[in-house]
mmCIF file of C-alpha atoms in Angstrom:
data_model
loop_
_atom_site.group_PDB
_atom_site.id
_atom_site.type_symbol
_atom_site.label_atom_id
_atom_site.label_comp_id
_atom_site.label_asym_id
_atom_site.label_seq_id
_atom_site.Cartn_x
_atom_site.Cartn_y
_atom_site.Cartn_z
ATOM 1 C CA MET A 1 -74.980 33.160 21.073
ATOM 2 C CA PHE A 2 -74.987 29.386 20.618
ATOM 3 C CA MET A 3 -71.788 27.419 20.996
ATOM 4 C CA ASP A 4 -71.317 23.716 20.445
ATOM 5 C CA ASN A 5 -69.564 22.328 23.526
ATOM 6 C CA ARG A 6 -68.193 19.484 21.433
ATOM 7 C CA SER A 7 -66.057 21.981 19.484
ATOM 8 C CA MET A 8 -65.147 24.057 22.530
ATOM 9 C CA HIS A 9 -61.377 24.364 22.851
ATOM 10 C CA ARG A 10 -60.249 24.388 26.472
ATOM 11 C CA VAL A 11 -57.080 26.414 27.051
ATOM 12 C CA SER A 12 -54.753 26.155 30.041
ATOM 13 C CA ILE A 13 -52.506 29.132 30.740
ATOM 14 C CA VAL A 14 -49.137 28.569 32.417
ATOM 15 C CA ILE A 15 -47.443 31.586 34.019
ATOM 16 C CA PRO A 16 -43.964 31.139 35.560
ATOM 17 C CA VAL A 17 -43.841 33.514 38.539
ATOM 18 C CA TYR A 18 -40.547 34.945 39.777
ATOM 19 C CA GLN A 19 -41.247 38.597 40.585
ATOM 20 C CA GLY A 20 -44.965 38.883 40.048
ATOM 21 C CA ALA A 21 -46.164 40.358 43.323
ATOM 22 C CA HIS A 22 -47.249 43.608 41.633
ATOM 23 C CA THR A 23 -48.019 42.403 38.106
ATOM 24 C CA LEU A 24 -50.084 39.237 38.670
ATOM 25 C CA PRO A 25 -53.305 40.945 39.839
ATOM 26 C CA THR A 26 -53.502 43.011 36.646
ATOM 27 C CA LEU A 27 -52.614 40.077 34.388
ATOM 28 C CA VAL A 28 -55.093 37.668 36.005
ATOM 29 C CA LYS A 29 -57.806 40.332 35.837
ATOM 30 C CA GLU A 30 -57.197 40.572 32.065
ATOM 31 C CA ILE A 31 -57.459 36.793 31.739
ATOM 32 C CA ALA A 32 -60.676 36.508 33.774
ATOM 33 C CA PRO A 33 -63.064 37.412 30.886
ATOM 34 C CA LEU A 34 -61.470 34.670 28.776
ATOM 35 C CA THR A 35 -62.690 32.022 31.224
ATOM 36 C CA GLN A 36 -66.191 32.427 29.765
ATOM 37 C CA PRO A 37 -67.069 30.665 26.481
ATOM 38 C CA GLN A 38 -66.409 32.988 23.546
ATOM 39 C CA LEU A 39 -65.401 33.096 19.901
ATOM 40 C CA THR A 40 -62.062 33.770 18.281
ATOM 41 C CA PRO A 41 -61.861 36.280 15.384
ATOM 42 C CA ASP A 42 -62.357 33.347 12.963
ATOM 43 C CA GLY A 43 -65.376 32.017 14.858
ATOM 44 C CA ASN A 44 -63.771 29.160 16.817
ATOM 45 C CA SER A 45 -65.203 28.680 20.312
ATOM 46 C CA PHE A 46 -62.781 28.526 23.227
ATOM 47 C CA MET A 47 -62.435 29.290 26.912
ATOM 48 C CA VAL A 48 -59.610 29.434 29.430
ATOM 49 C CA CYS A 49 -60.287 26.564 31.814
ATOM 50 C CA GLU A 50 -57.432 27.198 34.250
ATOM 51 C CA VAL A 51 -54.522 29.496 35.005
ATOM 52 C CA LEU A 52 -51.517 27.735 36.525
ATOM 53 C CA LEU A 53 -49.261 30.085 38.474
ATOM 54 C CA VAL A 54 -45.907 28.349 38.982
ATOM 55 C CA HIS A 55 -44.007 29.838 41.912
ATOM 56 C CA ASP A 56 -40.302 29.891 41.017
ATOM 57 C CA CYS A 57 -39.221 31.183 44.431
ATOM 58 C CA GLY A 58 -38.262 34.727 43.520
ATOM 59 C CA PRO A 59 -37.072 37.445 45.892
ATOM 60 C CA ASP A 60 -40.442 39.206 46.346
ATOM 61 C CA ARG A 61 -43.702 38.092 47.984
ATOM 62 C CA SER A 62 -45.225 36.524 44.906
ATOM 63 C CA ASP A 63 -46.302 33.616 47.105
ATOM 64 C CA THR A 64 -48.840 35.696 49.056
ATOM 65 C CA THR A 65 -50.103 37.304 45.835
ATOM 66 C CA MET A 66 -50.626 33.839 44.352
ATOM 67 C CA GLU A 67 -52.547 32.732 47.435
ATOM 68 C CA ASP A 68 -54.731 35.839 47.143
ATOM 69 C CA MET A 69 -55.376 35.145 43.463
ATOM 70 C CA HIS A 70 -56.268 31.533 44.251
ATOM 71 C CA ALA A 71 -58.768 32.662 46.896
ATOM 72 C CA GLN A 72 -60.286 35.304 44.611
ATOM 73 C CA TYR A 73 -60.518 33.334 41.349
ATOM 74 C CA SER A 74 -61.668 29.731 41.123
ATOM 75 C CA PHE A 75 -59.763 29.168 37.874
ATOM 76 C CA VAL A 76 -56.364 30.064 39.394
ATOM 77 C CA GLN A 77 -54.293 27.102 40.572
ATOM 78 C CA PRO A 78 -50.887 27.630 42.233
ATOM 79 C CA VAL A 79 -47.986 25.244 41.628
ATOM 80 C CA TRP A 80 -45.301 25.474 44.301
ATOM 81 C CA LEU A 81 -41.700 24.628 43.427
ATOM 82 C CA SER A 82 -39.227 23.770 46.188
ATOM 83 C CA ARG A 83 -36.650 26.321 44.971
ATOM 84 C CA ASN A 84 -35.785 28.491 41.998
ATOM 85 C CA TYR A 85 -35.274 26.292 38.918
ATOM 86 C CA GLY A 86 -35.556 28.895 36.153
ATOM 87 C CA GLN A 87 -38.272 29.949 33.743
ATOM 88 C CA HIS A 88 -38.109 26.931 31.438
ATOM 89 C CA ALA A 89 -38.307 24.383 34.256
ATOM 90 C CA ALA A 90 -41.177 26.321 35.828
ATOM 91 C CA THR A 91 -43.020 26.365 32.503
ATOM 92 C CA LEU A 92 -42.622 22.602 32.149
ATOM 93 C CA ALA A 93 -43.869 22.111 35.722
ATOM 94 C CA GLY A 94 -47.012 24.025 34.797
ATOM 95 C CA MET A 95 -47.441 22.049 31.572
ATOM 96 C CA ALA A 96 -47.281 18.805 33.538
ATOM 97 C CA SER A 97 -50.310 19.931 35.581
ATOM 98 C CA ALA A 98 -52.286 21.410 32.682
ATOM 99 C CA THR A 99 -55.530 19.709 31.617
ATOM 100 C CA GLY A 100 -56.612 21.809 28.632
ATOM 101 C CA ASP A 101 -56.748 20.875 24.965
ATOM 102 C CA TRP A 102 -54.211 23.633 24.418
ATOM 103 C CA VAL A 103 -51.546 25.051 26.711
ATOM 104 C CA VAL A 104 -50.439 28.672 26.530
ATOM 105 C CA SER A 105 -47.287 29.927 28.242
ATOM 106 C CA ILE A 106 -47.134 33.632 28.993
ATOM 107 C CA ASP A 107 -44.807 35.875 30.986
ATOM 108 C CA GLU A 108 -45.818 37.512 34.252
ATOM 109 C CA ASP A 109 -44.624 41.018 33.346
ATOM 110 C CA GLY A 110 -47.659 41.945 31.225
ATOM 111 C CA GLN A 111 -45.861 42.750 27.963
ATOM 112 C CA GLN A 112 -47.783 39.904 26.258
ATOM 113 C CA ASP A 113 -51.513 40.456 25.798
ATOM 114 C CA PRO A 114 -53.798 37.503 26.729
ATOM 115 C CA ALA A 115 -56.318 38.822 24.184
ATOM 116 C CA ASP A 116 -54.002 37.501 21.439
ATOM 117 C CA ILE A 117 -54.681 33.888 22.489
ATOM 118 C CA GLY A 118 -57.763 33.724 20.259
ATOM 119 C CA ARG A 119 -55.798 34.706 17.153
ATOM 120 C CA MET A 120 -53.032 32.248 18.004
ATOM 121 C CA LEU A 121 -55.656 29.515 18.305
ATOM 122 C CA ASP A 122 -57.055 30.500 14.911
ATOM 123 C CA SER A 123 -53.561 30.138 13.402
ATOM 124 C CA ALA A 124 -53.199 26.675 14.914
ATOM 125 C CA LEU A 125 -56.613 25.442 13.751
ATOM 126 C CA ALA A 126 -56.428 26.989 10.281
ATOM 127 C CA SER A 127 -53.123 25.274 9.434
ATOM 128 C CA SER A 128 -53.353 22.211 11.727
ATOM 129 C CA LEU A 129 -50.366 23.390 13.744
ATOM 130 C CA GLN A 130 -49.077 21.781 16.920
ATOM 131 C CA LEU A 131 -47.116 24.790 18.120
ATOM 132 C CA VAL A 132 -47.703 28.503 17.509
ATOM 133 C CA TYR A 133 -45.235 31.172 18.600
ATOM 134 C CA ALA A 134 -46.156 34.811 19.025
ATOM 135 C CA GLN A 135 -44.219 36.880 16.503
ATOM 136 C CA PRO A 136 -43.760 40.441 17.849
ATOM 137 C CA MET A 137 -44.321 43.117 15.245
ATOM 138 C CA ASN A 138 -42.670 45.821 17.367
ATOM 139 C CA PRO A 139 -39.337 45.827 19.238
ATOM 140 C CA PRO A 140 -39.410 44.333 22.763
ATOM 141 C CA PRO A 141 -39.736 46.953 25.541
ATOM 142 C CA HIS A 142 -36.088 46.616 26.565
ATOM 143 C CA GLY A 143 -32.971 48.652 25.954
ATOM 144 C CA TRP A 144 -31.392 48.759 22.514
ATOM 145 C CA LEU A 145 -28.332 46.848 23.737
ATOM 146 C CA ARG A 146 -30.351 43.907 25.039
ATOM 147 C CA ASN A 147 -32.459 43.830 21.860
ATOM 148 C CA LEU A 148 -29.251 43.831 19.792
ATOM 149 C CA PHE A 149 -27.810 40.917 21.778
ATOM 150 C CA SER A 150 -31.100 39.039 21.454
ATOM 151 C CA ARG A 151 -31.174 39.424 17.671
ATOM 152 C CA THR A 152 -27.510 38.429 17.438
ATOM 153 C CA ALA A 153 -28.042 35.312 19.565
ATOM 154 C CA LYS A 154 -31.022 34.211 17.482
ATOM 155 C CA THR A 155 -29.102 34.811 14.255
ATOM 156 C CA ILE A 156 -26.167 32.742 15.505
ATOM 157 C CA SER A 157 -28.554 29.991 16.616
ATOM 158 C CA THR A 158 -30.223 29.942 13.220
ATOM 159 C CA LYS A 159 -26.992 29.864 11.199
ATOM 160 C CA LEU A 160 -25.035 27.556 13.480
ATOM 161 C CA LEU A 161 -27.786 25.043 14.158
ATOM 162 C CA GLY A 162 -29.271 25.019 10.665
ATOM 163 C CA ASN A 163 -32.877 25.586 11.753
ATOM 164 C CA SER A 164 -34.549 28.820 10.651
ATOM 165 C CA ALA A 165 -37.544 28.304 12.956
ATOM 166 C CA ILE A 166 -35.434 28.182 16.107
ATOM 167 C CA GLY A 167 -34.458 31.810 15.679
ATOM 168 C CA ARG A 168 -38.115 32.884 15.999
ATOM 169 C CA PHE A 169 -39.052 31.274 19.299
ATOM 170 C CA ASN A 170 -40.850 33.277 21.964
ATOM 171 C CA SER A 171 -41.957 32.700 25.556
ATOM 172 C CA PHE A 172 -45.541 33.443 24.437
ATOM 173 C CA ARG A 173 -46.534 30.144 22.807
ATOM 174 C CA LEU A 174 -49.587 27.969 22.183
ATOM 175 C CA VAL A 175 -48.912 24.211 22.354
ATOM 176 C CA ASP A 176 -51.118 21.209 21.735
ATOM 177 C CA GLY A 177 -52.069 19.929 25.186
ATOM 178 C CA GLU A 178 -50.978 16.322 24.620
ATOM 179 C CA ILE A 179 -47.589 17.431 23.323
ATOM 180 C CA ALA A 180 -47.093 19.828 26.239
ATOM 181 C CA ARG A 181 -47.859 17.151 28.841
ATOM 182 C CA THR A 182 -45.736 14.540 27.061
ATOM 183 C CA LEU A 183 -42.789 16.907 26.837
ATOM 184 C CA ALA A 184 -43.128 17.813 30.525
ATOM 185 C CA ALA A 185 -43.051 14.127 31.431
ATOM 186 C CA TYR A 186 -39.958 13.209 29.416
ATOM 187 C CA CYS A 187 -37.916 16.408 29.062
ATOM 188 C CA GLY A 188 -34.764 15.976 31.138
ATOM 189 C CA ASN A 189 -32.610 18.400 33.049
ATOM 190 C CA GLY A 190 -30.492 20.729 30.941
ATOM 191 C CA VAL A 191 -32.749 20.571 27.869
ATOM 192 C CA TYR A 192 -33.789 23.929 26.456
ATOM 193 C CA LEU A 193 -37.602 24.065 26.383
ATOM 194 C CA ASP A 194 -37.962 25.220 22.781
ATOM 195 C CA VAL A 195 -35.419 22.651 21.612
ATOM 196 C CA GLY A 196 -37.509 19.978 23.324
ATOM 197 C CA LEU A 197 -40.611 21.285 21.547
ATOM 198 C CA PHE A 198 -38.834 21.010 18.189
ATOM 199 C CA TRP A 199 -38.047 17.386 19.024
ATOM 200 C CA VAL A 200 -41.717 16.396 19.290
ATOM 201 C CA THR A 201 -43.508 18.837 16.961
ATOM 202 C CA GLY A 202 -43.500 18.859 13.192
ATOM 203 C CA ARG A 203 -45.988 21.633 12.434
ATOM 204 C CA ILE A 204 -44.881 25.006 13.810
ATOM 205 C CA GLY A 205 -46.286 28.431 12.988
ATOM 206 C CA HIS A 206 -46.160 32.059 14.067
ATOM 207 C CA CYS A 207 -48.856 34.598 14.841
ATOM 208 C CA PRO A 208 -48.202 38.369 14.613
ATOM 209 C CA VAL A 209 -48.723 40.226 17.923
ATOM 210 C CA ARG A 210 -47.812 43.575 19.434
ATOM 211 C CA LEU A 211 -45.870 43.719 22.694
ATOM 212 C CA ARG A 212 -46.827 46.081 25.498
ATOM 213 C CA ASN A 213 -44.703 47.815 28.099
ATOM 214 C CA GLU A 214 -43.849 45.782 31.164
ATOM 215 C CA LEU A 215 -46.051 46.303 34.220
ATOM 216 C CA ALA A 216 -44.088 48.262 36.824
ATOM 217 C CA ARG A 217 -41.052 46.023 37.001
ATOM 218 C CA PRO A 218 -37.833 45.471 35.034
ATOM 219 C CA SER A 219 -36.837 42.157 33.575
ATOM 220 C CA GLY A 220 -35.497 39.603 36.057
ATOM 221 C CA TYR A 221 -32.871 38.413 33.562
ATOM 222 C CA SER A 222 -29.370 39.818 33.720
ATOM 223 C CA TYR A 223 -27.032 39.664 30.730
ATOM 224 C CA PHE A 224 -25.189 36.813 32.425
ATOM 225 C CA LYS A 225 -28.398 34.771 32.765
ATOM 226 C CA LEU A 226 -29.366 35.503 29.170
ATOM 227 C CA PHE A 227 -25.968 34.293 27.997
ATOM 228 C CA GLY A 228 -26.505 31.133 30.052
ATOM 229 C CA HIS A 229 -29.793 30.516 28.213
ATOM 230 C CA PHE A 230 -28.076 31.069 24.882
ATOM 231 C CA TRP A 231 -25.262 28.651 25.743
ATOM 232 C CA ASN A 232 -27.767 26.048 26.937
ATOM 233 C CA LEU A 233 -29.597 26.421 23.626
ATOM 234 C CA ILE A 234 -26.369 25.754 21.710
ATOM 235 C CA LEU A 235 -25.462 22.695 23.776
ATOM 236 C CA THR A 236 -28.840 20.980 23.745
ATOM 237 C CA THR A 237 -29.823 21.472 20.125
ATOM 238 C CA GLY A 238 -27.579 18.814 18.588
ATOM 239 C CA THR A 239 -24.103 17.824 17.531
ATOM 240 C CA ARG A 240 -23.599 20.468 14.884
ATOM 241 C CA PRO A 241 -21.246 22.569 17.073
ATOM 242 C CA LEU A 242 -19.099 19.459 17.563
ATOM 243 C CA ARG A 243 -19.059 18.909 13.829
ATOM 244 C CA LEU A 244 -17.976 22.518 13.389
ATOM 245 C CA ILE A 245 -15.026 21.855 15.715
ATOM 246 C CA THR A 246 -14.152 18.825 13.565
ATOM 247 C CA VAL A 247 -14.221 20.961 10.423
ATOM 248 C CA VAL A 248 -12.020 23.563 12.123
ATOM 249 C CA GLY A 249 -9.606 20.780 13.090
ATOM 250 C CA PHE A 250 -9.344 19.549 9.488
ATOM 251 C CA GLY A 251 -8.925 23.122 8.332
ATOM 252 C CA SER A 252 -6.123 23.637 10.838
ATOM 253 C CA MET A 253 -4.334 20.539 9.554
ATOM 254 C CA ILE A 254 -4.645 21.720 5.952
ATOM 255 C CA LEU A 255 -3.383 25.168 6.984
ATOM 256 C CA ALA A 256 -0.408 23.586 8.755
ATOM 257 C CA PHE A 257 0.517 21.589 5.604
ATOM 258 C CA ALA A 258 0.131 24.720 3.467
ATOM 259 C CA ILE A 259 2.413 26.754 5.742
ATOM 260 C CA ALA A 260 5.002 23.958 5.791
ATOM 261 C CA ALA A 261 4.916 23.663 1.987
ATOM 262 C CA TYR A 262 5.254 27.432 1.581
ATOM 263 C CA ALA A 263 8.198 27.606 3.987
ATOM 264 C CA LEU A 264 9.908 24.640 2.320
ATOM 265 C CA TYR A 265 9.429 26.122 -1.134
ATOM 266 C CA GLY A 266 10.799 29.481 -0.011
ATOM 267 C CA LYS A 267 13.814 27.813 1.589
ATOM 268 C CA LEU A 268 14.708 25.607 -1.397
ATOM 269 C CA TYR A 269 13.799 27.751 -4.388
ATOM 270 C CA GLY A 270 13.313 31.310 -3.246
ATOM 271 C CA GLN A 271 16.413 31.728 -1.143
ATOM 272 C CA VAL A 272 14.165 33.229 1.555
ATOM 273 C CA PRO A 273 15.470 32.900 5.121
ATOM 274 C CA VAL A 274 12.869 31.198 7.322
ATOM 275 C CA GLN A 275 12.870 32.406 10.911
ATOM 276 C CA GLY A 276 12.089 29.512 13.202
ATOM 277 C CA TRP A 277 11.160 30.968 16.566
ATOM 278 C CA ALA A 278 8.376 33.261 15.341
ATOM 279 C CA SER A 279 6.709 30.604 13.218
ATOM 280 C CA ILE A 280 6.952 28.017 15.997
ATOM 281 C CA LEU A 281 5.355 30.413 18.477
ATOM 282 C CA ILE A 282 2.471 31.223 16.119
ATOM 283 C CA VAL A 283 1.803 27.586 15.238
ATOM 284 C CA VAL A 284 1.948 26.391 18.858
ATOM 285 C CA ALA A 285 -0.346 29.182 20.049
ATOM 286 C CA PHE A 286 -2.855 28.631 17.249
ATOM 287 C CA PHE A 287 -3.123 24.873 17.538
ATOM 288 C CA SER A 288 -3.050 24.912 21.338
ATOM 289 C CA GLY A 289 -5.988 27.309 21.276
ATOM 290 C CA SER A 290 -7.859 25.065 18.825
ATOM 291 C CA ILE A 291 -7.292 22.004 21.001
ATOM 292 C CA LEU A 292 -8.357 23.760 24.178
ATOM 293 C CA THR A 293 -11.483 25.125 22.492
ATOM 294 C CA ALA A 294 -12.421 21.667 21.244
ATOM 295 C CA LEU A 295 -11.821 20.124 24.656
ATOM 296 C CA GLY A 296 -13.890 22.851 26.301
ATOM 297 C CA VAL A 297 -16.882 22.255 24.039
ATOM 298 C CA ILE A 298 -16.607 18.480 24.501
ATOM 299 C CA ALA A 299 -16.446 18.962 28.267
ATOM 300 C CA GLU A 300 -19.635 21.048 28.167
ATOM 301 C CA TYR A 301 -21.426 18.270 26.289
ATOM 302 C CA LEU A 302 -20.172 15.712 28.818
ATOM 303 C CA ALA A 303 -21.438 17.905 31.663
ATOM 304 C CA VAL A 304 -24.910 18.075 30.127
ATOM 305 C CA THR A 305 -24.873 14.306 29.501
ATOM 306 C CA MET A 306 -23.773 13.602 33.065
ATOM 307 C CA GLY A 307 -26.595 15.731 34.454
ATOM 308 C CA ILE A 308 -29.125 13.766 32.405
ATOM 309 C CA VAL A 309 -27.648 10.315 33.143
ATOM 310 C CA MET A 310 -27.416 10.975 36.883
ATOM 311 C CA GLY A 311 -31.141 11.710 36.960
ATOM 312 C CA LYS A 312 -30.876 15.241 38.336
ATOM 313 C CA PRO A 313 -34.497 16.448 38.647
ATOM 314 C CA LEU A 314 -35.610 19.296 36.433
ATOM 315 C CA TYR A 315 -37.989 20.522 39.143
ATOM 316 C CA VAL A 316 -39.641 19.387 42.368
ATOM 317 C CA VAL A 317 -43.247 20.308 43.181
ATOM 318 C CA SER A 318 -44.151 20.740 46.847
ATOM 319 C CA THR A 319 -47.507 21.012 48.608
ATOM 320 C CA LYS A 320 -46.761 24.378 50.228
ATOM 321 C CA PRO A 321 -45.072 27.590 49.117
ATOM 322 C CA THR A 322 -41.356 28.125 49.622
ATOM 323 C CA ARG A 323 -41.375 31.615 51.051
ATOM 324 C CA PRO A 324 -38.485 34.091 50.824
ATOM 325 C CA ALA A 325 -36.204 34.507 53.820
ATOM 326 C CA VAL A 326 -37.385 36.962 56.448
ATOM 327 C CA ARG A 327 -35.024 39.900 56.814
ATOM 328 C CA LEU A 328 -34.615 41.009 60.401
#
């Protein structure tokens, strides 16, 4: 089989590692055949040139597994973070070190199949896309409650933020290499990764895939952490939530005038007794709640802005692994 090296697409794979001690060997073994030159279903030549394992300092011994993988496979390169920064920061740390023409981010739990990379690359090349998300055709291998919350969060994000594409993001993504490295260099602390990608990409597509069951470990994300990701998505996408608060404020003022006009009309023309204490209590409670909600949202925006202005680092790469504490 002849392949033109000039058209060979080099792919870097970034894997954030939090609890991958038992899943990484299987996943890397699946990726190993892709490091040889081969063809996609549409006949495009590609190869995986490197696999970047980003150690996010989880509770298990992923560090020793990563060292073993690095010793066993020449294409595996570990990236050591100084502490746990979260999946998005770890993904960006891997993107900053990637050298391929394309960068693929994939989870460590094995539910995403590396064999789908070829079809995602075909989607990107066929439509000149800069970013391709995997679009699962089957429900994620989680409980029904978590899947329900996930769909609800994405629906709210789509309706509230006015961007239909943002509701279809996925951690399994193929990104143009230059865009991935540029984003990793300039993306600040507190910025949601997919929001940052929407800032710098104009051509986004989706590739149908089928999810697999996770490899011998549950998800490392609690409902509290997932809500934190959702809230970070809302805060970093734009000013539309603030504009919504402004609209609610104007609506509250109009409602207050309407209630006053109705009470005045009933008092003067309808001979209806207007009870003062109940109406005062309702109005004070309603508008106090509106003010506090607005102040709370504004305070969240100021907190995000302060974190960016103060130069808080998104991640710190070290030259040696940060190992978990030894339990005596």
